[in-house]
């Protein structure tokens, strides 16, 4: 072959050299895009990305990726990446002692990092997306689990073994919590509800939850032999997903009650991501490397694609700004692909119940109350006594008889005695008003008859 190239004409040699020079450039679009699966490379191709988060803050897309024992950030969709782990403690080979990190959900500029420092760990916080860092206190454990409240990034939790620590002031001060159950911690997460519900998965295949910041715990589910390992609260504050070996579960009451779901295609789930607006939209990677999705909370699944370039997917995150972009951390850097989630159904506003408006009643005009007339006091009208009938005048006879005694005038009977002074006065007045009776005329005394001679 070499002899043939040497024996070729100068023009042919120039053409062959140009093709060899341009071949990598012509192949680059195919290397950066896997047309068969829809994946597109988004940087860090030379690194193994074990964890990433695609968050948003005030409309800015922030993607963080842990790769090569360092922490990286891009704000242009993966076109350029910068390393943001400066100022952390490093080992003898200059590598940062990164133990665990997380970005605050929905507030992507806030990050927390736990860096090992001998037998202790130093907590670092950034409020500007990793451009600057504030070092907090040294903690007596080197934790591998860290969770931030989505509703308040000042609430931070770390855990390792059977030890749990919490801070409610952005990492300035910390207090230790009582551990749930008997097993060592496998994973922790914080819900989107107002209670900042804290979830802890333990090695005894149990999930515990606390609604008071870890002061007390309630067992949500126990699945012996399932090796629970992933807990993913949805943004509605009620739906929670749980993944274990040979098991997939969903709760719709913040983890108090659970429903066992069939394994997708009969395969184990290795990576899980939940849509921010529609909690029924779930993306997962199964153990054969395929990316799958469910639109009904894990009841039914459909395949989306295989891993980009045949590589294994190690982490998934839905964009916090554009729900139609799904990012994956792989053994060959960061990749992204479009997805088509349904739009959330708007919650109908309650129709106000019409209130009863009473019909105004006519207020009657008050009629004037007539002034009562003075009723005269009735006067007592005395009943007149009967006029006595006069006696007949006797006819004079010739015989002279003795003159009868003059008849006494008839006097009215005396009034009854009053029982009281009022009655006596009234009787006296009555007698004064009564007319005196007319006396009967006296009969003339006849002249004596002369004796006969």
XYZ file of C-alpha atoms in Angstrom:
453
model
C 0.000 0.000 0.000
C 2.786 2.313 0.920
C 4.508 1.562 -2.391
C 1.336 2.469 -4.251
C 1.045 5.769 -2.416
C 4.640 6.598 -3.173
C 4.201 5.722 -6.825
C 1.061 7.833 -7.158
C 1.204 11.090 -8.993
C 1.698 14.284 -6.995
C -1.896 15.315 -7.676
C -3.230 12.043 -6.329
C -1.083 12.344 -3.229
C -2.471 15.815 -2.544
C -6.037 14.546 -2.914
C -5.437 11.602 -0.614
C -3.826 13.856 2.000
C -6.762 16.247 1.893
C -9.202 13.399 2.422
C -7.237 12.103 5.390
C -7.194 15.598 6.889
C -10.892 16.233 6.366
C -12.114 12.786 7.414
C -12.226 13.557 11.184
C -14.047 16.814 10.495
C -16.570 15.060 8.261
C -17.123 12.378 10.884
C -17.528 14.841 13.768
C -21.280 15.489 13.300
C -21.896 11.763 13.354
C -19.798 11.420 16.476
C -21.606 14.312 18.167
C -25.051 13.069 17.189
C -26.456 9.573 17.401
C -29.139 9.841 14.735
C -30.476 6.370 15.447
C -31.377 7.232 19.044
C -31.908 11.006 18.904
C -29.068 11.765 21.328
C -26.778 14.745 20.865
C -23.464 15.249 22.647
C -23.370 18.172 25.094
C -19.765 18.200 26.228
C -17.301 16.588 28.643
C -16.858 13.779 26.141
C -13.583 12.674 27.707
C -15.118 12.308 31.180
C -17.269 9.767 32.955
C -20.222 11.741 34.320
C -21.657 10.021 37.403
C -24.170 12.669 38.468
C -25.766 15.736 36.916
C -28.580 18.220 37.539
C -30.267 20.449 34.974
C -31.827 23.275 36.971
C -33.149 26.716 36.231
C -32.891 30.080 37.929
C -34.716 33.177 36.712
C -34.988 31.679 33.226
C -31.306 30.708 33.061
C -30.528 27.064 32.310
C -27.838 25.716 34.623
C -26.419 22.220 34.127
C -24.023 20.801 36.704
C -22.054 17.619 36.181
C -19.726 15.632 38.408
C -16.937 14.273 36.265
C -13.301 13.361 36.882
C -13.598 14.053 40.645
C -14.534 17.649 39.869
C -17.678 19.737 39.461
C -18.496 21.422 36.155
C -21.109 23.919 34.984
C -22.546 25.096 31.685
C -25.023 27.905 31.043
C -25.239 27.542 27.250
C -26.657 24.059 26.883
C -23.321 22.283 26.905
C -21.479 24.325 24.302
C -18.892 25.324 26.908
C -18.113 24.038 30.389
C -16.151 25.563 33.261
C -14.844 23.897 36.383
C -16.266 25.361 39.605
C -14.519 23.363 42.338
C -11.771 25.868 43.089
C -11.065 26.565 46.748
C -11.970 23.116 48.012
C -9.489 20.890 49.812
C -7.435 18.662 47.508
C -5.443 15.498 47.898
C -1.746 15.013 47.179
C -2.437 14.657 43.458
C -4.373 17.916 43.268
C -7.784 16.299 43.057
C -10.642 17.889 44.979
C -11.918 15.930 47.943
C -15.517 16.060 46.758
C -17.747 13.769 48.791
C -21.237 14.790 47.673
C -22.963 17.817 46.146
C -26.449 18.970 45.224
C -28.073 22.005 43.597
C -31.262 23.380 45.095
C -34.259 22.257 43.020
C -35.981 25.161 41.268
C -33.318 27.557 42.633
C -30.371 26.402 40.607
C -27.892 29.080 41.680
C -27.741 27.622 45.200
C -25.329 24.704 45.649
C -24.019 22.756 48.618
C -20.851 20.683 48.608
C -19.489 18.372 51.267
C -15.724 17.943 50.958
C -13.770 15.459 53.042
C -11.190 16.857 55.432
C -9.466 13.957 57.112
C -11.986 12.289 59.406
C -14.267 15.312 59.127
C -16.052 17.116 56.321
C -16.344 20.783 55.433
C -19.591 22.174 54.085
C -19.431 24.738 51.281
C -22.269 26.829 49.912
C -22.559 28.928 46.760
C -25.297 31.407 45.919
C -24.090 32.264 42.414
C -23.914 28.934 40.646
C -20.462 27.994 41.899
C -18.591 31.157 40.961
C -17.815 31.814 44.634
C -18.043 29.609 47.721
C -18.606 30.159 51.421
C -17.089 27.645 53.784
C -19.185 26.523 56.724
C -18.409 24.472 59.801
C -16.547 21.180 60.025
C -18.825 18.211 60.593
C -17.755 15.062 62.418
C -18.783 12.756 59.556
C -17.890 12.399 55.890
C -21.391 11.961 54.493
C -22.276 10.534 51.106
C -25.929 11.601 51.113
C -27.153 15.190 50.876
C -30.629 16.636 50.232
C -31.984 20.190 49.965
C -35.558 21.316 50.468
C -37.061 22.415 47.131
C -39.148 25.080 48.868
C -36.474 26.489 51.164
C -32.804 26.004 50.216
C -31.750 26.895 53.761
C -33.053 23.489 54.913
C -30.246 21.000 54.272
C -29.812 17.380 55.392
C -26.841 15.010 55.266
C -26.590 11.370 56.296
C -24.065 8.576 56.549
C -24.368 5.180 58.231
C -26.920 5.701 60.981
C -26.145 9.363 61.580
C -28.304 12.216 60.302
C -27.619 15.927 60.529
C -29.796 18.927 59.657
C -29.383 22.667 59.181
C -32.155 25.228 58.828
C -29.947 28.290 58.325
C -28.078 27.468 55.156
C -25.391 25.340 56.779
C -24.251 27.845 59.391
C -25.288 25.627 62.310
C -26.130 21.919 62.439
C -27.892 19.554 64.831
C -27.938 15.778 64.864
C -31.184 13.866 64.357
C -32.335 10.564 65.756
C -31.944 7.802 63.139
C -34.959 5.898 61.821
C -35.089 2.114 62.093
C -32.061 -0.105 62.498
C -30.470 -0.064 59.056
C -27.867 2.233 57.577
C -28.966 4.963 55.231
C -29.068 4.205 51.505
C -30.594 7.451 50.236
C -32.406 10.599 51.384
C -34.680 13.143 49.703
C -36.885 16.098 50.650
C -40.447 16.500 49.387
C -42.076 19.480 47.729
C -44.757 19.841 50.420
C -45.061 22.568 53.026
C -43.776 20.238 55.769
C -40.451 19.660 53.941
C -41.089 15.929 54.402
C -37.785 14.117 54.807
C -37.499 10.636 53.263
C -34.860 8.094 54.216
C -34.279 4.713 52.559
C -32.439 2.275 54.812
C -30.591 -0.979 54.236
C -33.351 -2.928 55.971
C -35.465 -2.379 52.830
C -37.633 0.219 54.495
C -38.612 3.767 53.706
C -39.106 6.193 56.577
C -40.582 9.665 56.495
C -40.554 12.616 58.863
C -42.829 15.639 58.689
C -41.121 17.572 61.489
C -37.584 17.894 60.236
C -36.360 14.533 61.497
C -37.480 14.856 65.115
C -39.638 11.740 64.724
C -40.072 9.133 61.990
C -42.901 7.047 60.528
C -42.347 3.904 58.509
C -43.922 4.308 55.096
C -43.187 0.917 53.556
C -41.136 -2.156 54.298
C -40.226 -4.425 51.381
C -38.008 -7.281 52.588
C -35.583 -8.509 49.972
C -36.217 -5.604 47.603
C -33.094 -3.597 48.467
C -34.757 -0.203 48.163
C -32.356 2.429 46.878
C -34.026 5.327 45.011
C -36.708 7.681 46.345
C -37.995 10.440 44.049
C -40.637 12.920 45.309
C -42.640 14.663 42.587
C -43.198 18.397 42.482
C -46.916 18.171 43.289
C -46.022 17.530 46.940
C -47.994 14.257 47.112
C -46.618 11.764 44.589
C -43.493 9.795 45.510
C -41.720 7.028 43.559
C -39.580 4.311 45.091
C -37.242 1.887 43.331
C -35.793 -1.337 44.689
C -34.368 -4.582 43.438
C -37.271 -6.266 41.690
C -39.725 -3.639 42.893
C -41.232 -0.347 41.768
C -43.714 1.565 43.952
C -45.807 4.725 43.872
C -47.451 6.701 46.661
C -50.005 9.451 46.203
C -50.214 10.598 49.836
C -46.606 11.646 50.513
C -45.433 8.128 51.325
C -47.957 6.935 53.892
C -49.495 4.315 51.571
C -47.906 2.594 48.587
C -48.905 0.678 45.489
C -46.655 -1.932 43.893
C -46.314 -1.473 40.118
C -45.154 -3.993 37.497
C -41.532 -3.785 36.438
C -41.179 -2.153 33.012
C -40.574 -4.854 30.415
C -39.719 -7.140 33.312
C -36.387 -5.312 33.830
C -34.774 -3.587 36.794
C -34.820 0.214 36.946
C -31.346 1.685 37.436
C -31.982 5.440 36.971
C -35.180 7.468 37.466
C -36.261 11.054 36.710
C -39.665 12.707 37.233
C -41.148 15.587 35.256
C -41.487 18.815 37.241
C -44.983 19.797 36.143
C -46.789 16.510 35.471
C -45.995 13.966 38.215
C -47.318 11.096 36.097
C -44.522 11.598 33.537
C -41.565 9.413 34.506
C -38.321 8.634 32.660
C -36.211 5.617 33.550
C -33.211 3.624 32.435
C -33.501 -0.153 32.729
C -30.701 -2.633 33.204
C -30.301 -3.411 29.495
C -29.413 0.240 28.816
C -32.674 1.377 27.237
C -34.312 4.702 28.032
C -38.064 4.353 28.642
C -40.907 6.657 29.609
C -44.335 6.438 31.234
C -47.123 8.985 30.953
C -49.405 7.456 33.595
C -47.263 7.145 36.697
C -45.589 3.843 35.822
C -48.664 1.857 34.804
C -47.514 1.490 31.174
C -44.134 2.084 29.562
C -42.752 2.715 26.095
C -39.191 2.674 24.839
C -37.576 5.949 23.806
C -34.033 5.044 22.823
C -30.957 3.094 23.693
C -27.993 4.714 25.347
C -26.133 7.216 23.158
C -23.466 5.473 21.117
C -24.147 2.268 22.989
C -22.773 3.739 26.215
C -24.325 3.253 29.634
C -26.472 5.991 31.180
C -25.469 6.766 34.772
C -27.660 9.803 35.542
C -30.790 11.521 34.196
C -32.243 14.994 34.666
C -35.133 16.871 33.062
C -34.307 20.480 32.239
C -35.544 22.912 34.845
C -36.227 25.514 32.126
C -37.299 23.492 29.086
C -39.254 20.321 29.915
C -38.691 19.056 26.373
C -34.942 18.489 26.981
C -33.655 15.420 28.806
C -29.995 15.256 29.862
C -27.998 12.117 30.584
C -24.668 11.582 32.275
C -22.792 8.714 30.632
C -19.387 7.102 30.449
C -18.670 9.380 27.484
C -19.794 12.743 28.785
C -23.133 14.562 28.789
C -25.807 13.874 26.187
C -29.227 15.343 25.558
C -32.297 14.416 23.561
C -35.772 15.876 22.975
C -38.827 14.495 24.758
C -42.518 15.325 24.396
C -44.213 15.497 27.796
C -47.894 16.435 27.918
C -48.874 19.840 29.124
C -50.251 20.000 32.652
C -54.001 20.108 32.943
C -54.944 23.452 34.453
C -56.735 23.129 37.713
C -60.174 24.667 37.260
C -60.783 27.521 39.584
C -63.738 26.901 41.834
C -66.968 28.524 40.689
C -68.165 30.745 43.479
C -71.524 29.734 44.855
C -73.949 32.617 44.372
C -75.022 34.061 47.640
C -78.704 34.634 48.271
C -79.656 38.252 47.931
C -82.870 38.865 49.840
C -85.577 40.838 48.051
C -85.888 44.141 49.826
C -89.204 44.428 51.606
C -91.147 47.667 51.611
C -90.923 49.254 54.967
C -94.443 50.518 55.799
C -94.710 54.145 56.682
C -95.709 54.262 60.296
C -99.207 55.655 60.719
C -99.554 58.326 63.332
C -100.913 57.063 66.564
C -104.116 59.022 67.278
C -104.050 61.031 70.413
C -106.611 59.478 72.714
C -109.563 61.800 73.356
C -110.500 62.583 76.869
C -113.424 60.440 77.877
C -115.557 62.429 80.343
C -116.075 60.785 83.608
C -119.750 59.696 83.728
C -121.828 61.602 86.279
C -124.158 59.777 88.527
C -127.803 60.345 87.580
C -130.040 59.681 90.600
C -133.136 57.619 90.039
C -136.170 59.753 91.114
C -138.201 58.279 93.870
C -141.903 57.713 93.138
C -144.210 60.561 94.099
C -146.453 59.358 96.896
C -150.111 59.078 95.947
C -152.222 61.505 98.057
C -154.836 59.937 100.267
C -158.455 60.478 99.243
C -160.292 63.293 100.937
C -163.113 61.863 102.993
C -166.656 63.032 102.198
C -168.042 65.022 105.158
C -170.963 63.395 106.902
C -173.617 64.882 109.023
C -172.516 63.103 112.071
C -169.890 64.820 113.960
C -167.125 62.540 114.826
C -163.871 63.078 116.481
C -161.346 64.568 114.300
C -158.721 62.049 113.412
C -155.238 62.757 114.313
C -153.329 64.502 111.653
C -151.341 62.044 109.543
C -147.644 62.381 109.747
C -145.965 63.123 106.446
C -144.270 60.175 104.831
C -140.538 60.421 105.186
C -138.181 58.614 102.894
C -136.306 55.798 104.462
C -132.955 56.729 105.758
C -130.067 55.708 103.524
C -127.978 52.811 104.617
C -124.982 53.605 106.624
C -121.804 53.713 104.546
C -119.000 51.417 105.367
C -116.535 54.055 104.480
C -116.112 57.750 104.450
C -116.465 57.887 100.668
C -119.812 56.133 100.799
C -121.025 58.479 103.581
C -120.049 61.553 101.562
C -121.720 60.183 98.470
C -124.943 59.454 100.361
C -124.966 62.918 101.832
C -124.601 64.454 98.385
C -127.381 62.219 97.107
C -129.763 63.291 99.832
C -129.005 66.911 99.148
C -129.864 66.480 95.485
C -133.072 64.515 96.190
C -136.232 66.748 96.322
C -138.190 66.785 99.491
C -141.484 64.919 99.240
C -144.650 66.962 99.023
C -146.675 66.379 102.138
C -150.199 65.175 101.673
C -152.796 67.878 102.315
C -154.479 67.587 105.612
C -158.224 66.881 105.607
C -160.260 69.816 106.896
C -161.555 69.304 110.316
C -165.348 69.194 110.077
C -167.356 71.601 112.193
C -169.068 70.057 115.129
C -172.652 69.102 114.485
C -175.018 71.065 116.854
C -176.986 68.990 119.276
C -180.691 68.792 118.619
C -182.906 70.715 120.800
